[in-house]
Short mmCIF file of C-alpha atoms in Angstrom, two decimals:
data_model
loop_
_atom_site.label_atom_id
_atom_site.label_comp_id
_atom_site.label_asym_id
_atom_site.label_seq_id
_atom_site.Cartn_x
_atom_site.Cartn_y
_atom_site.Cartn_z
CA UNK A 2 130.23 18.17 -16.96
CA UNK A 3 133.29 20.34 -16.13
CA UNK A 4 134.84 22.29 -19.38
CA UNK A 5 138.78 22.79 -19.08
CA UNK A 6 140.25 24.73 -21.43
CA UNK A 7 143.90 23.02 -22.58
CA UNK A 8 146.95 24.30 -24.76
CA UNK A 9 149.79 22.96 -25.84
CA UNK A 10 151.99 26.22 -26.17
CA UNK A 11 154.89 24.15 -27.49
CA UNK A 12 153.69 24.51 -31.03
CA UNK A 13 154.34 28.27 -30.82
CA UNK A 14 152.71 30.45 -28.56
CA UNK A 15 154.05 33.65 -26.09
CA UNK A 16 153.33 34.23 -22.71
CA UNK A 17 150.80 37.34 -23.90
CA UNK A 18 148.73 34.90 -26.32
CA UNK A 19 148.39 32.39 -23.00
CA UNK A 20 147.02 35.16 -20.53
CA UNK A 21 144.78 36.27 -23.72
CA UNK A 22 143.41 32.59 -23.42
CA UNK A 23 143.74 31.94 -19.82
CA UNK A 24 141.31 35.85 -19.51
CA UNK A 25 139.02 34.69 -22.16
CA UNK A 26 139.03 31.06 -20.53
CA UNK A 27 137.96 33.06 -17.34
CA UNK A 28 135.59 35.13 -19.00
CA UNK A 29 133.48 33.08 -20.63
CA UNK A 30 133.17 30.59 -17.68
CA UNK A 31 135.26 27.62 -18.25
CA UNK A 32 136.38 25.56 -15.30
CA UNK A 33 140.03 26.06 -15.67
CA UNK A 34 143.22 26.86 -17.78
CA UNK A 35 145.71 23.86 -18.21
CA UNK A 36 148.80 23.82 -20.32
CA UNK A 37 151.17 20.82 -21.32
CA UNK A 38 154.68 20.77 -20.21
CA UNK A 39 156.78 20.40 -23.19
CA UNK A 40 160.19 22.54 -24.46
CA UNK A 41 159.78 21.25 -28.28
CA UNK A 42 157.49 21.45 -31.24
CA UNK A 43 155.46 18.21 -32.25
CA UNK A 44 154.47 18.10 -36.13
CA UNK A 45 155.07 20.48 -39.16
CA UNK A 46 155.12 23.39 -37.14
CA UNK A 47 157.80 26.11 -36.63
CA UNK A 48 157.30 26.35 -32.45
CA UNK A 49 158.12 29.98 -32.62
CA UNK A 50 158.65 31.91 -30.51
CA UNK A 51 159.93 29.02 -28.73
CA UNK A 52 159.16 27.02 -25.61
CA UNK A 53 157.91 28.54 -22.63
CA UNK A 54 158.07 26.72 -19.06
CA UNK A 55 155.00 25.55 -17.78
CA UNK A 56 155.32 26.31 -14.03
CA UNK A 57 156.80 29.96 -14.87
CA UNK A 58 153.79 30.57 -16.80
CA UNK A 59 151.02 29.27 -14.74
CA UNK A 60 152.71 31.54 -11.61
CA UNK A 61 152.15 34.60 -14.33
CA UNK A 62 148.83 33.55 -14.53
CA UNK A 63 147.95 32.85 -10.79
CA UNK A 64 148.52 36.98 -10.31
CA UNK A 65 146.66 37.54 -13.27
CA UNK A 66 143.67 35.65 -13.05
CA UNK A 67 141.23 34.88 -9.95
CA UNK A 68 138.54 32.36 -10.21
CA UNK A 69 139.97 29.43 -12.77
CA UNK A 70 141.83 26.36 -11.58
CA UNK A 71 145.32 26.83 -13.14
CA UNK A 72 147.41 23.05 -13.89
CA UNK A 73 149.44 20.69 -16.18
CA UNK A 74 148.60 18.20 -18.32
CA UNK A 75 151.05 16.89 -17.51
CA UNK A 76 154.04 18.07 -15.73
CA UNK A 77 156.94 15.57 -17.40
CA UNK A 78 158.93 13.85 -14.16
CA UNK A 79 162.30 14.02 -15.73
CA UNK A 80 162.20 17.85 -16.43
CA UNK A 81 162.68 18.35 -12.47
CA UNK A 82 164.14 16.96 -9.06
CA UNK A 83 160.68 15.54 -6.76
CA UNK A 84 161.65 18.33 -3.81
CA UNK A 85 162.13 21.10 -6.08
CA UNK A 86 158.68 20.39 -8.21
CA UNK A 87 157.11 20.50 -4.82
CA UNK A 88 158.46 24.07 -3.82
CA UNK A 89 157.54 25.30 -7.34
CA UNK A 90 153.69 23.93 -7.49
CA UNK A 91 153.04 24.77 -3.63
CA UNK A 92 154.22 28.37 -4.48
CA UNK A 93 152.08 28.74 -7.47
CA UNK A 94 149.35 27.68 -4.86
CA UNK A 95 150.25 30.27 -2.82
CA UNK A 96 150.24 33.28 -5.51
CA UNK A 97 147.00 32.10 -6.59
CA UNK A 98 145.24 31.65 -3.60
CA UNK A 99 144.81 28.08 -3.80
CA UNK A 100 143.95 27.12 -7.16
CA UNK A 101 146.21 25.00 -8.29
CA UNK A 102 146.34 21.20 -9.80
CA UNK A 103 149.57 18.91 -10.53
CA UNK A 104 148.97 16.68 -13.30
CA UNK A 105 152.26 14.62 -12.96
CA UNK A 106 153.18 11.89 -15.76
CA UNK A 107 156.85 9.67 -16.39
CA UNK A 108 157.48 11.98 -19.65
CA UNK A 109 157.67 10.25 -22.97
CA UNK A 110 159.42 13.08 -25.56
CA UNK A 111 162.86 11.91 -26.22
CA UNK A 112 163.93 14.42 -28.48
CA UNK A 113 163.24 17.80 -26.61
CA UNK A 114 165.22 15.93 -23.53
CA UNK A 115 168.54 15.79 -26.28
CA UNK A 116 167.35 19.20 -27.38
CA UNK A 117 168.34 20.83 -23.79
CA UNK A 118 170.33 18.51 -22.04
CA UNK A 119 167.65 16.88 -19.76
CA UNK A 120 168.88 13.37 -18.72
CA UNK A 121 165.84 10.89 -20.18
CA UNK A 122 165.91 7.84 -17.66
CA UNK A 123 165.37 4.26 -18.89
CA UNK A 124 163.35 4.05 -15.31
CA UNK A 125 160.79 6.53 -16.13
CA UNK A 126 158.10 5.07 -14.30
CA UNK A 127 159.33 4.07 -11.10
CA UNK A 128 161.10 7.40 -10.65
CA UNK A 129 157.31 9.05 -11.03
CA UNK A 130 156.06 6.57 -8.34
CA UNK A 131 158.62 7.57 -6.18
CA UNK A 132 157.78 11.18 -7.18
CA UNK A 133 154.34 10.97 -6.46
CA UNK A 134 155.27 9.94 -3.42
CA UNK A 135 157.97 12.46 -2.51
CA UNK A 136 156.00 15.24 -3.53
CA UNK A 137 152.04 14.43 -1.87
CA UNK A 138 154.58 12.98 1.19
CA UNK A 139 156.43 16.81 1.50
CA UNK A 140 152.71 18.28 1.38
CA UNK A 141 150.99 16.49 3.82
CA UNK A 142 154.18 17.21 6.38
CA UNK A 143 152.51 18.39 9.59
CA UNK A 144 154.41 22.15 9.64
CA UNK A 145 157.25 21.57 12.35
CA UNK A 146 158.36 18.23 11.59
CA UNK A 147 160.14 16.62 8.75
CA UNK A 148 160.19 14.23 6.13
CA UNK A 149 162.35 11.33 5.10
CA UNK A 150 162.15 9.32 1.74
CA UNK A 151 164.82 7.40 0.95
CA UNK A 152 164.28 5.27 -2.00
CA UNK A 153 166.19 3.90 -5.41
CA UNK A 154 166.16 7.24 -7.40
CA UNK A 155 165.56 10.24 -4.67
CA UNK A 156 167.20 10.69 -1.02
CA UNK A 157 165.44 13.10 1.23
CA UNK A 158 166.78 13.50 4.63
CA UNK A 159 165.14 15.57 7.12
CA UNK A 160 163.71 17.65 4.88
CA UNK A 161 161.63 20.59 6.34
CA UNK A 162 158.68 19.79 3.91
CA UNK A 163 158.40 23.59 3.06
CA UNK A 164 156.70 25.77 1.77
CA UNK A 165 153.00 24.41 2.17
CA UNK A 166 150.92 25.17 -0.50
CA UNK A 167 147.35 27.50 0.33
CA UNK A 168 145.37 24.60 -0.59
CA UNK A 169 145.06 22.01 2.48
CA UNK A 170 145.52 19.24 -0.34
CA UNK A 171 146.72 20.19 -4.01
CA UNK A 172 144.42 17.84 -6.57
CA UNK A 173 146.91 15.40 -8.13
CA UNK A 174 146.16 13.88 -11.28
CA UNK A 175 147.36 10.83 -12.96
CA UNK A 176 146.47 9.64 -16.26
CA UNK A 177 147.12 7.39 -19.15
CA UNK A 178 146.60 4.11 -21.32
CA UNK A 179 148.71 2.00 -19.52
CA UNK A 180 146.23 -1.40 -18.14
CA UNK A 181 148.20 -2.54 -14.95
CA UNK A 182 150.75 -0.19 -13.60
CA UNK A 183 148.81 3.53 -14.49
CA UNK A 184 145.64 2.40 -12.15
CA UNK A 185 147.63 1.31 -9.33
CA UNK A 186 149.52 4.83 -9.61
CA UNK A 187 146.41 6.84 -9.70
CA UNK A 188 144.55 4.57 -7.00
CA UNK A 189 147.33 5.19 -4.52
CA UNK A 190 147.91 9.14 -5.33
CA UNK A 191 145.93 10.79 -7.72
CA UNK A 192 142.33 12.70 -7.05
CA UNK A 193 141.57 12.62 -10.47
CA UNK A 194 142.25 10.06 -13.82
CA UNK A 195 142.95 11.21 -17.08
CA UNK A 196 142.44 9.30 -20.25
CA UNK A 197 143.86 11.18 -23.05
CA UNK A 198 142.65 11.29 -26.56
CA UNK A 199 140.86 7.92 -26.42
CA UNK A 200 137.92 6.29 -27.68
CA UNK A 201 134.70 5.97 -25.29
CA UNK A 202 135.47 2.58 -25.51
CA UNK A 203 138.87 2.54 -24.55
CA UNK A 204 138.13 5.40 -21.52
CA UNK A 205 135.07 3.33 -20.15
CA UNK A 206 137.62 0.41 -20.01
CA UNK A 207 140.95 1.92 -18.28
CA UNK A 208 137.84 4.04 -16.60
CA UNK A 209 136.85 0.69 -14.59
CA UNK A 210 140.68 -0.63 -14.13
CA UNK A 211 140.98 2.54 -12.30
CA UNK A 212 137.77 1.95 -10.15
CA UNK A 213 138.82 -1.74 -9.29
CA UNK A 214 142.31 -0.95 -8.51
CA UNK A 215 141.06 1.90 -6.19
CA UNK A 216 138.94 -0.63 -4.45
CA UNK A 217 141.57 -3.24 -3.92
CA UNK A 218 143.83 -0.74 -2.42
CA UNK A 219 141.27 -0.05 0.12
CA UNK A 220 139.92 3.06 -1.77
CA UNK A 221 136.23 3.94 -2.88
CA UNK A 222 136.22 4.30 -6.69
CA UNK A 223 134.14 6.46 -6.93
CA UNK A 224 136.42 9.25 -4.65
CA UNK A 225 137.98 9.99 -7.92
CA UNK A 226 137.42 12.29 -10.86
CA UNK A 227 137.53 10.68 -14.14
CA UNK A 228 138.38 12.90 -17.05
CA UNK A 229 139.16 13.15 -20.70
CA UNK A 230 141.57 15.39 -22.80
CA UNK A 231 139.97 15.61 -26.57
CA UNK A 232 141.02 17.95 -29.47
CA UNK A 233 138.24 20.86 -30.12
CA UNK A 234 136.90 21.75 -33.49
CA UNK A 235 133.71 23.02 -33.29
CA UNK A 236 132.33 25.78 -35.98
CA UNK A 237 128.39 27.08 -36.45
CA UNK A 238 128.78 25.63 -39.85
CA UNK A 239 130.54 23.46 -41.88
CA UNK A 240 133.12 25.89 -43.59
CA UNK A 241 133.67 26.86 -40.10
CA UNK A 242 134.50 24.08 -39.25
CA UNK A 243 136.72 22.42 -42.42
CA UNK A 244 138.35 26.21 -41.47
CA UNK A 245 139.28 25.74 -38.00
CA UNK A 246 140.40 22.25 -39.06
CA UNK A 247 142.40 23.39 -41.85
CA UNK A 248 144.09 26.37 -39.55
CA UNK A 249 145.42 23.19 -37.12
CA UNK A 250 146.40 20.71 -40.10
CA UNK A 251 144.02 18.00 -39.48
CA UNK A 252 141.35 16.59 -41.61
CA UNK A 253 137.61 17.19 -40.29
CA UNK A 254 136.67 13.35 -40.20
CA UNK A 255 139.94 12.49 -37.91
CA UNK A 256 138.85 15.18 -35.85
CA UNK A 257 135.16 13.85 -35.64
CA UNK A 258 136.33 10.26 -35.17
CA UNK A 259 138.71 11.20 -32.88
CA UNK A 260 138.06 14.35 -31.06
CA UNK A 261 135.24 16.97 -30.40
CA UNK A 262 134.39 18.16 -33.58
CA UNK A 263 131.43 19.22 -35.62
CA UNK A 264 128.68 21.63 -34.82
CA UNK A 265 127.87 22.34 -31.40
CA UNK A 266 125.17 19.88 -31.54
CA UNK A 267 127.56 17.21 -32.57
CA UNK A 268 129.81 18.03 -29.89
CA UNK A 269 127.66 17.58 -26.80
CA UNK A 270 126.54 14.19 -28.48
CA UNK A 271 129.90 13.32 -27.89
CA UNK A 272 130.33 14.53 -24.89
CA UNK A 273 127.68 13.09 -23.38
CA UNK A 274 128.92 9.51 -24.88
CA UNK A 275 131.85 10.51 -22.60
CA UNK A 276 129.89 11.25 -19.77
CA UNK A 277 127.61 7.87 -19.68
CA UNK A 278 131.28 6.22 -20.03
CA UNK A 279 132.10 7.81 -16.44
CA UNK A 280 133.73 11.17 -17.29
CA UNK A 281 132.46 13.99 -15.54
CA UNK A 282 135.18 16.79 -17.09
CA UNK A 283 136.72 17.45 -20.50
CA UNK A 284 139.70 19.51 -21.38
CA UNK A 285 139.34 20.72 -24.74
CA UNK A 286 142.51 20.74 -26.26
CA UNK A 287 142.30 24.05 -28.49
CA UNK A 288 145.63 23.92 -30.93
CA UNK A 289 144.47 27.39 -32.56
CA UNK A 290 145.30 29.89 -29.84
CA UNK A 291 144.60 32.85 -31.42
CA UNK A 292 141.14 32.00 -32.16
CA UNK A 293 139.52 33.55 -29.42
CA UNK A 294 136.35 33.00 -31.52
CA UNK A 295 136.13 29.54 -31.11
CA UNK A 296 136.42 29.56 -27.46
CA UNK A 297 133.23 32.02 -27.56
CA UNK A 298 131.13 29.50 -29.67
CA UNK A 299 131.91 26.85 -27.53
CA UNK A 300 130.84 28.83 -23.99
CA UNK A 301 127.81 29.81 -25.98
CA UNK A 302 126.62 27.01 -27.52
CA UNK A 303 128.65 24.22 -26.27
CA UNK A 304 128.96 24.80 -22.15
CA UNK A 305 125.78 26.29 -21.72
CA UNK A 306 123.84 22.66 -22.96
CA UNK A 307 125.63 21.01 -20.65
CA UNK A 308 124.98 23.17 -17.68
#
């Protein structure tokens, strides 16, 4: 089981307290350092300092880092044009030696789009297919020729396909609750599924819509990753716990119902509910990002049980 540390730096966090995470989340032998792609506060929370952009950040962190996997959960397709996304993600690639992931979803947040001005399309989702598309198509451009897309929402015309990215193929992941259209999506594109914050239940479910669409488009099922995103709260004891839970304004039995939460004992239960459901990696969503702490008891007592 895989260990991905994930932040959601919307809800107030600088550049300096995301490297402080992203070393630590290096340090201590996590997978990787993901980040959400988001320009406004969720919740009773102040945000401040104030948004910071999620592809600006992660090419801070590609020169300042050098073994994690560096990626979005997930990059929102109406914050940026398909060609322009695919410069941006192929040049992160580049700066950090190929080890970067594009988690790519429709976006959803209505109010940060009338916040800064961001057009927020009726169409959302069949502008990301045609995304997915555009982008993946531009990578996998043999160097010298071009590519064409010409489609309902984007117009590429001899595009040059450039620049490549280090990796020979950048992981794409997909992910979401949706029953129909989200596993056809992933089966045609993605490397890895996401379920976020769901049940076993529900994941083992969308887990085998994903499989079967995968198979009816021709695809072995089993080629892909299946992964979770779950909220962290783990503490040696129970005040250290109700105190991590208190410091991110949620109760402790939400979190245990619906997250990762408990002592580390409870929390590889869980996980391992997750993993006989088909998951083989978790991004722990830690909300607390100056808790450096917690990211230690988890490495320690968490990550090492499962490896």
């Amino acid at each position: 089981m895989d260990l991905r540390i994930f932040t959601e730096p919307q809800q107030g966090a600088t550049y300096d307290t995301l490297l402080a995470v992203a070393k630590a989340t290096e340090d201590l032998g996590f997978d990787a350092f993901f980040r959400s792609d988001h320009y406004l506060r969720m919740g009773d929370v102040d945000g401040l300092p104030g948004p910071t952009d999620a592809w600006i950040t992660l090419a801070g962190l590609a020169r300042e880092t050098k073994r994690i996997r560096l990626g979005t959960l997930m990059t929102a397709g109406t914050f940026r044009l398909p060609g322009v996304l695919a410069i941006q993600v192929a040049q992160v690639d580049q700066m950090s030696g190929g080890r970067v992931e594009l988690g790519l979803g429709a976006g959803w947040f209505e109010e940060e789009h009338k916040a800064y001005g961001i057009p927020f399309p009726k169409e959302k989702f069949a502008r990301l297919e045609e995304q997915l598309e555009i982008v993946t198509g531009l990578w996998a451009t043999d160097p010298g020729k071009t590519f064409d897309f010409h489609g309902t929402y984007y117009d590429l015309t001899e595009s040059p396909a450039l620049p490549k990215p280090a990796q020979r193929k950048i992981p794409v992941l997909v992910g979401g609750h949706g029953p129909s259209r989200t596993p056809r999506l992933a089966a045609k594109y993605a490397d890895e599924f996401n379920m976020p914050f769901a049940s076993v239940e529900d994941s083992e479910r969308q887990f085998g819509r994903v499989r079967a669409a995968a198979e009816e488009a021709g695809r072995d099922g089993h080629e892909l990753t299946y992964s979770n995103a779950l909220v962290v709260c783990a503490g040696r004891d129970d005040a250290e716990v109700a105190r991590r839970a208190a410091a991110i304004g949620r109760e402790v039995d939400e979190l245990k119902l619906n997250g990762l939460a408990g002592s580390p004992s409870e929390v590889v239960d869980k996980i391992g509910r997750y993993a006989e459901a088909g998951s083989s990696r978790i991004y722990l969503q830690v909300l607390d990002l100056d808790d450096l702490d917690h990211l230690e008891l988890i490495s320690a007592q968490v990550q090492s049980q499962l490896s």
